[in-house]
Amino acid sequence: AICERRRMLKGVWIGGGLLLGWYAGVRTFKIETLYALDSASSAVANGSGSGGAAGETANEALLVTLKDKITAFFGFDKKESFTFLNSDAIQRGLVVFLTGLAIYAMQNCTDAVWDYLKHRFTLTAQFRSNSEPTRWILHWLEGLQYTKEDAHCIAVASNNSEFGTEEVAYTPGSGTHWFTYNNKWVQLSRSGGEGEKNGRLEITLFGLNRKKLRHVINHLVEEARLYSIEQEKSLTIIHTGDQYGSWYRSSVRPVRSLSSVVLPHDVKSDLVADAVEFFNSRSWYAECGIPFRRGYLLYGPPGNGKTSFVIALAGRLKVNIYAINLASKSLTDEILLQQLNGIPYSCIILMEDIDSAFFPSANDDSESNQMRAGVTLSGVLNAIDGVTAKEGSLLVMTTNHVEQLNSALIRDGRIDKKVKFEKATKSQIGEMMEKFYGEDLDEGDKRDFVGCFKEKQVSMAEVQGLLMR
């Protein structure tokens, strides 16, 4: 866009010079010619009153005057030799043209000097608008004094700070911004909004020592990361993939306590201990040459806490959730691979209700395409644990119908733990009732309520619905 504006400016200067020169010359010619005609007309009028001979003399004088004016204007001398530069019109045009040419040369010289100075004395860091570092920096900029007081253009967004509440967030908008950081001038350029595929954020520092400038940028990014973590330490952020292979925030909620999810004690404690051990065992995986990833399959009837447990587990591990819908028709093998390669280190990848992405006849050992959506089974398998699969994450799949899953998808090595979430036991029903009524709960009422249900006959969602009436 800048280059296009410069080319347009050049054309305006050159064309404007020629047009102004031509206009000035034509206007001068018209004025002088009209003056000559007026003089000649006066002479003709005087001559016609004196007789025919005098009139003829006046006509000849008129023609001679017009010829002299025309030849003088176009640069012919009395001998009819061509002297082009003697023309007043051409001279005026050249003056305007050379003025524009000089300004154009000065502009190019200024640009060249600026480009040299930028190449020699600046360091620029570029960030994709949908990357985690960009999110850290934008979050950090929200609290910057420049954004609150001096920014000439701001982007307005809505942030879910806590469950059920929203806050307006202000960040520097598209364009160029200047502020100081650690006593150094910083130029921030932003194009596109947060999460846009082709958007970009650039930070430029000025100085003589590039090593020091690199240290300042590293310090800025690290400060932004720590600031973002501090602001979000009590939140669990759920990201959803789009049709371009990028991620955007779809939900922000406060960390859910594991105690709020009512499950058999051995099921919950075993999964939590295993997940904590996994994220603390990175060096062991590297020493053994094992890919640093782990997979869980949570299956069972709907309404028994599979998704709730994943959200609570993310809060316990202090990681975010990246949710993928395999049944989406816009999802392809390439987009799925791009999404999985774009997730950060240490997170939970959640694939909910994966049985909805398979045909009921997918109960076989083959790895052929048995899926309803745009992805293929082989594409899913390669994205999960292929050569280009991302490490450092915990994969959690949930399903209501485990019998519909292809055995290749849930074999050992891809899925390390398979846990069934069954319907409510009487112990779970009693625990749920205690959470609702606390110390006010009468033991007799609890016993009567629990006695209304048979073991593993109702879901925890149904029990919760009855207690909320």
Tab-separated table of N, CA and C in Angstrom, residues 92-220:
chain	number	residue	atom	x	y	z
A	92	ARG	N	7.854	27.606	-18.207
A	92	ARG	CA	7.044	27.472	-17.004
A	92	ARG	C	6.787	25.990	-16.676
A	93	GLY	N	6.499	25.227	-17.735
A	93	GLY	CA	6.283	23.796	-17.515
A	93	GLY	C	7.506	23.100	-16.960
A	94	LEU	N	8.692	23.487	-17.503
A	94	LEU	CA	9.934	22.880	-17.027
A	94	LEU	C	10.204	23.230	-15.569
A	95	VAL	N	9.877	24.448	-15.179
A	95	VAL	CA	10.091	24.843	-13.789
A	95	VAL	C	9.265	23.970	-12.852
A	96	VAL	N	7.967	23.812	-13.194
A	96	VAL	CA	7.109	22.997	-12.342
A	96	VAL	C	7.550	21.535	-12.369
A	97	PHE	N	7.908	21.038	-13.563
A	97	PHE	CA	8.331	19.646	-13.695
A	97	PHE	C	9.605	19.370	-12.910
A	98	LEU	N	10.587	20.268	-13.011
A	98	LEU	CA	11.851	20.064	-12.297
A	98	LEU	C	11.652	20.181	-10.788
A	99	THR	N	10.713	21.027	-10.365
A	99	THR	CA	10.407	21.117	-8.931
A	99	THR	C	9.862	19.790	-8.414
A	100	GLY	N	8.901	19.207	-9.164
A	100	GLY	CA	8.371	17.899	-8.778
A	100	GLY	C	9.431	16.822	-8.790
A	101	LEU	N	10.324	16.872	-9.801
A	101	LEU	CA	11.397	15.885	-9.894
A	101	LEU	C	12.348	15.995	-8.708
A	102	ALA	N	12.621	17.226	-8.283
A	102	ALA	CA	13.513	17.424	-7.137
A	102	ALA	C	12.877	16.891	-5.854
A	103	ILE	N	11.570	17.144	-5.695
A	103	ILE	CA	10.887	16.634	-4.499
A	103	ILE	C	10.862	15.118	-4.508
A	104	TYR	N	10.620	14.518	-5.695
A	104	TYR	CA	10.621	13.064	-5.813
A	104	TYR	C	11.990	12.486	-5.457
A	105	ALA	N	13.069	13.153	-5.941
A	105	ALA	CA	14.419	12.679	-5.628
A	105	ALA	C	14.711	12.786	-4.132
A	106	MET	N	14.254	13.879	-3.518
A	106	MET	CA	14.462	14.034	-2.079
A	106	MET	C	13.700	12.961	-1.304
A	107	GLN	N	12.488	12.642	-1.784
A	107	GLN	CA	11.700	11.609	-1.099
A	107	GLN	C	12.395	10.256	-1.198
A	108	ASN	N	12.871	9.913	-2.397
A	108	ASN	CA	13.584	8.642	-2.567
A	108	ASN	C	14.847	8.600	-1.726
A	109	CYS	N	15.530	9.715	-1.660
A	109	CYS	CA	16.752	9.764	-0.854
A	109	CYS	C	16.421	9.572	0.628
A	110	THR	N	15.343	10.214	1.067
A	110	THR	CA	14.916	10.059	2.462
A	110	THR	C	14.546	8.612	2.756
A	111	ASP	N	13.796	7.978	1.827
A	111	ASP	CA	13.431	6.575	2.019
A	111	ASP	C	14.656	5.676	2.072
A	112	ALA	N	15.612	5.950	1.200
A	112	ALA	CA	16.829	5.129	1.190
A	112	ALA	C	17.597	5.274	2.497
A	113	VAL	N	17.694	6.508	2.994
A	113	VAL	CA	18.395	6.737	4.261
A	113	VAL	C	17.656	6.035	5.400
A	114	TRP	N	16.302	6.134	5.408
A	114	TRP	CA	15.509	5.496	6.456
A	114	TRP	C	15.661	3.977	6.408
A	115	ASP	N	15.633	3.397	5.187
A	115	ASP	CA	15.822	1.955	5.061
A	115	ASP	C	17.192	1.525	5.565
A	116	TYR	N	18.209	2.315	5.286
A	116	TYR	CA	19.551	1.976	5.760
A	116	TYR	C	19.625	2.032	7.284
A	117	LEU	N	19.038	3.087	7.861
A	117	LEU	CA	19.062	3.221	9.317
A	117	LEU	C	18.299	2.080	9.983
A	118	LYS	N	17.141	1.691	9.391
A	118	LYS	CA	16.382	0.576	9.956
A	118	LYS	C	17.173	-0.720	9.874
A	119	HIS	N	17.856	-0.922	8.741
A	119	HIS	CA	18.640	-2.150	8.571
A	119	HIS	C	19.827	-2.194	9.525
A	120	ARG	N	20.382	-1.029	9.819
A	120	ARG	CA	21.608	-0.981	10.610
A	120	ARG	C	21.349	-0.851	12.108
A	121	PHE	N	20.273	-0.161	12.495
A	121	PHE	CA	20.112	0.197	13.906
A	121	PHE	C	18.776	-0.253	14.503
A	122	THR	N	18.118	-1.220	13.908
A	122	THR	CA	16.843	-1.694	14.473
A	122	THR	C	16.802	-3.217	14.512
A	123	LEU	N	15.899	-3.730	15.338
A	123	LEU	CA	15.623	-5.164	15.392
A	123	LEU	C	14.101	-5.328	15.465
A	124	THR	N	13.540	-6.124	14.552
A	124	THR	CA	12.092	-6.302	14.469
A	124	THR	C	11.731	-7.753	14.744
A	125	ALA	N	10.765	-7.948	15.639
A	125	ALA	CA	10.227	-9.281	15.927
A	125	ALA	C	8.802	-9.340	15.383
A	126	GLN	N	8.496	-10.392	14.622
A	126	GLN	CA	7.190	-10.552	14.011
A	126	GLN	C	6.443	-11.710	14.672
A	127	PHE	N	5.141	-11.499	14.904
A	127	PHE	CA	4.296	-12.504	15.539
A	127	PHE	C	3.022	-12.673	14.723
A	128	ARG	N	2.621	-13.916	14.499
A	128	ARG	CA	1.327	-14.178	13.869
A	128	ARG	C	0.218	-13.800	14.842
A	129	SER	N	-0.872	-13.267	14.305
A	129	SER	CA	-1.923	-12.761	15.185
A	129	SER	C	-2.630	-13.867	15.959
A	130	ASN	N	-2.556	-15.111	15.468
A	130	ASN	CA	-3.258	-16.198	16.160
A	130	ASN	C	-2.324	-17.045	17.026
A	131	SER	N	-1.120	-16.532	17.311
A	131	SER	CA	-0.156	-17.293	18.108
A	131	SER	C	-0.286	-16.948	19.584
A	132	GLU	N	0.215	-17.834	20.434
A	132	GLU	CA	0.172	-17.605	21.870
A	132	GLU	C	0.988	-16.376	22.291
A	133	PRO	N	2.233	-16.181	21.777
A	133	PRO	CA	2.974	-14.965	22.158
A	133	PRO	C	2.216	-13.683	21.833
A	134	THR	N	1.484	-13.656	20.717
A	134	THR	CA	0.704	-12.462	20.380
A	134	THR	C	-0.376	-12.236	21.422
A	135	ARG	N	-1.025	-13.309	21.872
A	135	ARG	CA	-2.057	-13.184	22.897
A	135	ARG	C	-1.448	-12.659	24.202
A	136	TRP	N	-0.238	-13.148	24.545
A	136	TRP	CA	0.417	-12.644	25.759
A	136	TRP	C	0.663	-11.145	25.651
A	137	ILE	N	1.213	-10.740	24.502
A	137	ILE	CA	1.586	-9.333	24.325
A	137	ILE	C	0.350	-8.436	24.344
A	138	LEU	N	-0.719	-8.845	23.656
A	138	LEU	CA	-1.936	-8.037	23.639
A	138	LEU	C	-2.548	-7.941	25.039
A	139	HIS	N	-2.488	-9.046	25.777
A	139	HIS	CA	-2.985	-9.027	27.156
A	139	HIS	C	-2.149	-8.081	28.004
A	140	TRP	N	-0.845	-8.111	27.805
A	140	TRP	CA	0.062	-7.229	28.531
A	140	TRP	C	-0.175	-5.769	28.161
A	141	LEU	N	-0.461	-5.510	26.887
A	141	LEU	CA	-0.694	-4.139	26.435
A	141	LEU	C	-1.967	-3.544	27.031
A	142	GLU	N	-2.906	-4.403	27.431
A	142	GLU	CA	-4.136	-3.898	28.049
A	142	GLU	C	-3.833	-3.079	29.293
A	143	GLY	N	-2.819	-3.489	30.046
A	143	GLY	CA	-2.479	-2.781	31.274
A	143	GLY	C	-1.431	-1.703	31.104
A	144	LEU	N	-0.964	-1.470	29.869
A	144	LEU	CA	0.087	-0.490	29.622
A	144	LEU	C	-0.493	0.928	29.668
A	145	GLN	N	0.255	1.865	30.219
A	145	GLN	CA	-0.199	3.244	30.323
A	145	GLN	C	-0.455	3.839	28.944
A	146	TYR	N	0.355	3.455	27.954
A	146	TYR	CA	0.159	3.974	26.601
A	146	TYR	C	-1.234	3.638	26.086
A	147	THR	N	-1.674	2.388	26.289
A	147	THR	CA	-2.988	1.976	25.810
A	147	THR	C	-4.091	2.733	26.527
A	148	LYS	N	-3.922	2.981	27.820
A	148	LYS	CA	-4.968	3.630	28.606
A	148	LYS	C	-5.071	5.124	28.323
A	149	GLU	N	-3.936	5.767	27.935
A	149	GLU	CA	-3.944	7.226	27.851
A	149	GLU	C	-3.549	7.794	26.499
A	150	ASP	N	-2.605	7.175	25.790
A	150	ASP	CA	-2.001	7.837	24.636
A	150	ASP	C	-2.278	7.189	23.286
A	151	ALA	N	-2.831	5.983	23.237
A	151	ALA	CA	-3.016	5.294	21.949
A	151	ALA	C	-4.004	6.068	21.082
A	152	HIS	N	-3.633	6.269	19.804
A	152	HIS	CA	-4.497	7.014	18.888
A	152	HIS	C	-5.564	6.129	18.246
A	153	CYS	N	-5.381	4.821	18.334
A	153	CYS	CA	-6.350	3.869	17.772
A	153	CYS	C	-6.374	2.639	18.677
A	154	ILE	N	-7.554	2.273	19.154
A	154	ILE	CA	-7.654	1.135	20.057
A	154	ILE	C	-8.649	0.123	19.516
A	155	ALA	N	-8.371	-1.153	19.803
A	155	ALA	CA	-9.284	-2.239	19.458
A	155	ALA	C	-10.063	-2.614	20.709
A	156	VAL	N	-11.360	-2.736	20.583
A	156	VAL	CA	-12.229	-3.012	21.719
A	156	VAL	C	-12.722	-4.451	21.620
A	157	ALA	N	-12.577	-5.212	22.696
A	157	ALA	CA	-13.029	-6.602	22.730
A	157	ALA	C	-13.664	-6.874	24.078
A	158	SER	N	-14.385	-7.978	24.144
A	158	SER	CA	-15.040	-8.390	25.385
A	158	SER	C	-14.314	-9.594	25.940
A	159	ASN	N	-13.896	-9.495	27.187
A	159	ASN	CA	-13.204	-10.594	27.860
A	159	ASN	C	-14.083	-11.163	28.968
A	160	ASN	N	-14.195	-12.486	29.022
A	160	ASN	CA	-14.888	-13.130	30.131
A	160	ASN	C	-13.892	-13.313	31.262
A	161	SER	N	-13.910	-12.414	32.228
A	161	SER	CA	-12.933	-12.495	33.312
A	161	SER	C	-13.311	-13.570	34.313
A	162	GLU	N	-14.580	-13.712	34.578
A	162	GLU	CA	-15.063	-14.744	35.483
A	162	GLU	C	-16.371	-15.265	34.928
A	163	PHE	N	-16.769	-16.412	35.405
A	163	PHE	CA	-17.986	-17.020	34.906
A	163	PHE	C	-19.179	-16.099	35.176
A	164	GLY	N	-19.891	-15.725	34.094
A	164	GLY	CA	-21.067	-14.892	34.239
A	164	GLY	C	-20.791	-13.404	34.192
A	165	THR	N	-19.547	-12.971	34.103
A	165	THR	CA	-19.241	-11.550	34.020
A	165	THR	C	-18.371	-11.294	32.804
A	166	GLU	N	-18.446	-10.055	32.292
A	166	GLU	CA	-17.651	-9.674	31.138
A	166	GLU	C	-16.976	-8.342	31.414
A	167	GLU	N	-15.800	-8.164	30.842
A	167	GLU	CA	-15.088	-6.911	30.950
A	167	GLU	C	-14.674	-6.467	29.559
A	168	VAL	N	-14.650	-5.144	29.347
A	168	VAL	CA	-14.210	-4.603	28.066
A	168	VAL	C	-12.694	-4.475	28.090
A	169	ALA	N	-12.051	-4.990	27.055
A	169	ALA	CA	-10.589	-4.947	26.961
A	169	ALA	C	-10.181	-4.009	25.833
A	170	TYR	N	-9.182	-3.160	26.093
A	170	TYR	CA	-8.686	-2.223	25.093
A	170	TYR	C	-7.237	-2.569	24.767
A	171	THR	N	-6.954	-2.697	23.486
A	171	THR	CA	-5.589	-2.932	23.018
A	171	THR	C	-5.310	-1.991	21.855
A	172	PRO	N	-4.035	-1.696	21.553
A	172	PRO	CA	-3.732	-0.854	20.393
A	172	PRO	C	-4.328	-1.448	19.118
A	173	GLY	N	-4.985	-0.627	18.323
A	173	GLY	CA	-5.631	-1.094	17.103
A	173	GLY	C	-4.668	-1.216	15.944
A	174	SER	N	-5.213	-1.435	14.754
A	174	SER	CA	-4.383	-1.568	13.550
A	174	SER	C	-3.653	-0.253	13.285
A	175	GLY	N	-2.411	-0.382	12.815
A	175	GLY	CA	-1.595	0.793	12.536
A	175	GLY	C	-0.278	0.738	13.288
A	176	THR	N	0.370	1.897	13.398
A	176	THR	CA	1.684	2.005	14.040
A	176	THR	C	1.549	2.772	15.345
A	177	HIS	N	2.193	2.259	16.392
A	177	HIS	CA	2.133	2.866	17.716
A	177	HIS	C	3.552	2.993	18.272
A	178	TRP	N	3.772	4.047	19.043
A	178	TRP	CA	5.072	4.282	19.662
A	178	TRP	C	4.901	4.399	21.182
A	179	PHE	N	5.761	3.707	21.925
A	179	PHE	CA	5.795	3.842	23.375
A	179	PHE	C	7.190	3.468	23.851
A	180	THR	N	7.438	3.679	25.126
A	180	THR	CA	8.768	3.373	25.670
A	180	THR	C	8.686	2.149	26.572
A	181	TYR	N	9.767	1.374	26.545
A	181	TYR	CA	9.889	0.199	27.406
A	181	TYR	C	11.344	0.072	27.823
A	182	ASN	N	11.597	0.050	29.118
A	182	ASN	CA	12.972	0.003	29.649
A	182	ASN	C	13.845	1.102	29.040
A	183	ASN	N	13.275	2.320	28.974
A	183	ASN	CA	13.991	3.496	28.463
A	183	ASN	C	14.363	3.378	26.994
A	184	LYS	N	13.666	2.563	26.246
A	184	LYS	CA	13.902	2.445	24.808
A	184	LYS	C	12.594	2.662	24.061
A	185	TRP	N	12.700	3.335	22.908
A	185	TRP	CA	11.517	3.542	22.086
A	185	TRP	C	11.145	2.240	21.388
A	186	VAL	N	9.864	1.948	21.417
A	186	VAL	CA	9.346	0.735	20.794
A	186	VAL	C	8.302	1.134	19.748
A	187	GLN	N	8.462	0.598	18.549
A	187	GLN	CA	7.457	0.790	17.500
A	187	GLN	C	6.648	-0.496	17.364
A	188	LEU	N	5.349	-0.398	17.574
A	188	LEU	CA	4.463	-1.549	17.467
A	188	LEU	C	3.551	-1.360	16.254
A	189	SER	N	3.610	-2.304	15.332
A	189	SER	CA	2.762	-2.257	14.139
A	189	SER	C	1.824	-3.455	14.166
A	190	ARG	N	0.560	-3.183	13.941
A	190	ARG	CA	-0.439	-4.242	14.000
A	190	ARG	C	-1.345	-4.181	12.784
A	191	SER	N	-1.538	-5.332	12.152
A	191	SER	CA	-2.467	-5.432	11.027
A	191	SER	C	-3.400	-6.600	11.294
A	192	GLY	N	-4.695	-6.377	11.100
A	192	GLY	CA	-5.670	-7.426	11.370
A	192	GLY	C	-5.952	-7.536	12.855
A	193	GLY	N	-7.030	-8.229	13.183
A	193	GLY	CA	-7.418	-8.405	14.575
A	193	GLY	C	-6.875	-9.687	15.152
A	194	GLU	N	-7.069	-9.864	16.459
A	194	GLU	CA	-6.602	-11.080	17.140
A	194	GLU	C	-7.328	-12.295	16.569
A	195	GLY	N	-6.498	-13.309	16.180
A	195	GLY	CA	-7.093	-14.520	15.667
A	195	GLY	C	-7.270	-14.558	14.181
A	196	GLU	N	-7.119	-13.431	13.480
A	196	GLU	CA	-7.255	-13.430	12.033
A	196	GLU	C	-6.082	-14.164	11.409
A	197	LYS	N	-6.396	-14.892	10.338
A	197	LYS	CA	-5.396	-15.776	9.739
A	197	LYS	C	-4.193	-15.001	9.203
A	198	ASN	N	-4.441	-13.877	8.507
A	198	ASN	CA	-3.358	-13.138	7.870
A	198	ASN	C	-2.914	-11.919	8.685
A	199	GLY	N	-3.386	-11.811	9.924
A	199	GLY	CA	-2.981	-10.689	10.752
A	199	GLY	C	-1.545	-10.849	11.249
A	200	ARG	N	-0.959	-9.732	11.675
A	200	ARG	CA	0.441	-9.786	12.115
A	200	ARG	C	0.698	-8.676	13.128
A	201	LEU	N	1.603	-8.959	14.039
A	201	LEU	CA	2.041	-7.991	15.041
A	201	LEU	C	3.558	-7.887	14.952
A	202	GLU	N	4.073	-6.651	14.866
A	202	GLU	CA	5.518	-6.433	14.774
A	202	GLU	C	5.955	-5.493	15.885
A	203	ILE	N	7.085	-5.831	16.507
A	203	ILE	CA	7.690	-4.977	17.527
A	203	ILE	C	9.097	-4.631	17.056
A	204	THR	N	9.391	-3.327	16.951
A	204	THR	CA	10.687	-2.850	16.473
A	204	THR	C	11.355	-2.022	17.562
A	205	LEU	N	12.625	-2.347	17.843
A	205	LEU	CA	13.437	-1.594	18.803
A	205	LEU	C	14.588	-0.913	18.075
A	206	PHE	N	15.059	0.216	18.617
A	206	PHE	CA	16.110	1.003	17.991
A	206	PHE	C	17.323	1.054	18.913
A	207	GLY	N	18.497	0.827	18.327
A	207	GLY	CA	19.724	0.854	19.119
A	207	GLY	C	20.918	0.414	18.294
A	208	LEU	N	22.103	0.554	18.867
A	208	LEU	CA	23.336	0.211	18.162
A	208	LEU	C	23.730	-1.242	18.355
A	209	ASN	N	23.337	-1.838	19.463
A	209	ASN	CA	23.756	-3.197	19.795
A	209	ASN	C	22.566	-4.146	19.640
A	210	ARG	N	22.594	-4.970	18.586
A	210	ARG	CA	21.471	-5.866	18.336
A	210	ARG	C	21.346	-6.940	19.420
A	211	LYS	N	22.443	-7.328	20.019
A	211	LYS	CA	22.391	-8.336	21.074
A	211	LYS	C	21.583	-7.818	22.260
A	212	LYS	N	21.794	-6.548	22.606
A	212	LYS	CA	21.029	-5.956	23.695
A	212	LYS	C	19.559	-5.799	23.306
A	213	LEU	N	19.315	-5.438	22.040
A	213	LEU	CA	17.930	-5.292	21.580
A	213	LEU	C	17.200	-6.632	21.640
A	214	ARG	N	17.911	-7.711	21.272
A	214	ARG	CA	17.298	-9.035	21.340
A	214	ARG	C	16.970	-9.408	22.796
A	215	HIS	N	17.850	-9.016	23.703
A	215	HIS	CA	17.601	-9.283	25.125
A	215	HIS	C	16.371	-8.507	25.598
A	216	VAL	N	16.216	-7.273	25.128
A	216	VAL	CA	15.060	-6.464	25.530
A	216	VAL	C	13.768	-7.090	25.010
A	217	ILE	N	13.770	-7.561	23.760
A	217	ILE	CA	12.566	-8.194	23.199
A	217	ILE	C	12.237	-9.473	23.957
A	218	ASN	N	13.269	-10.276	24.254
A	218	ASN	CA	13.033	-11.499	25.035
A	218	ASN	C	12.435	-11.167	26.403
A	219	HIS	N	12.966	-10.110	27.014
A	219	HIS	CA	12.458	-9.705	28.322
A	219	HIS	C	11.011	-9.225	28.212
A	220	LEU	N	10.685	-8.495	27.140
A	220	LEU	CA	9.314	-7.999	26.941
A	220	LEU	C	8.341	-9.163	26.776
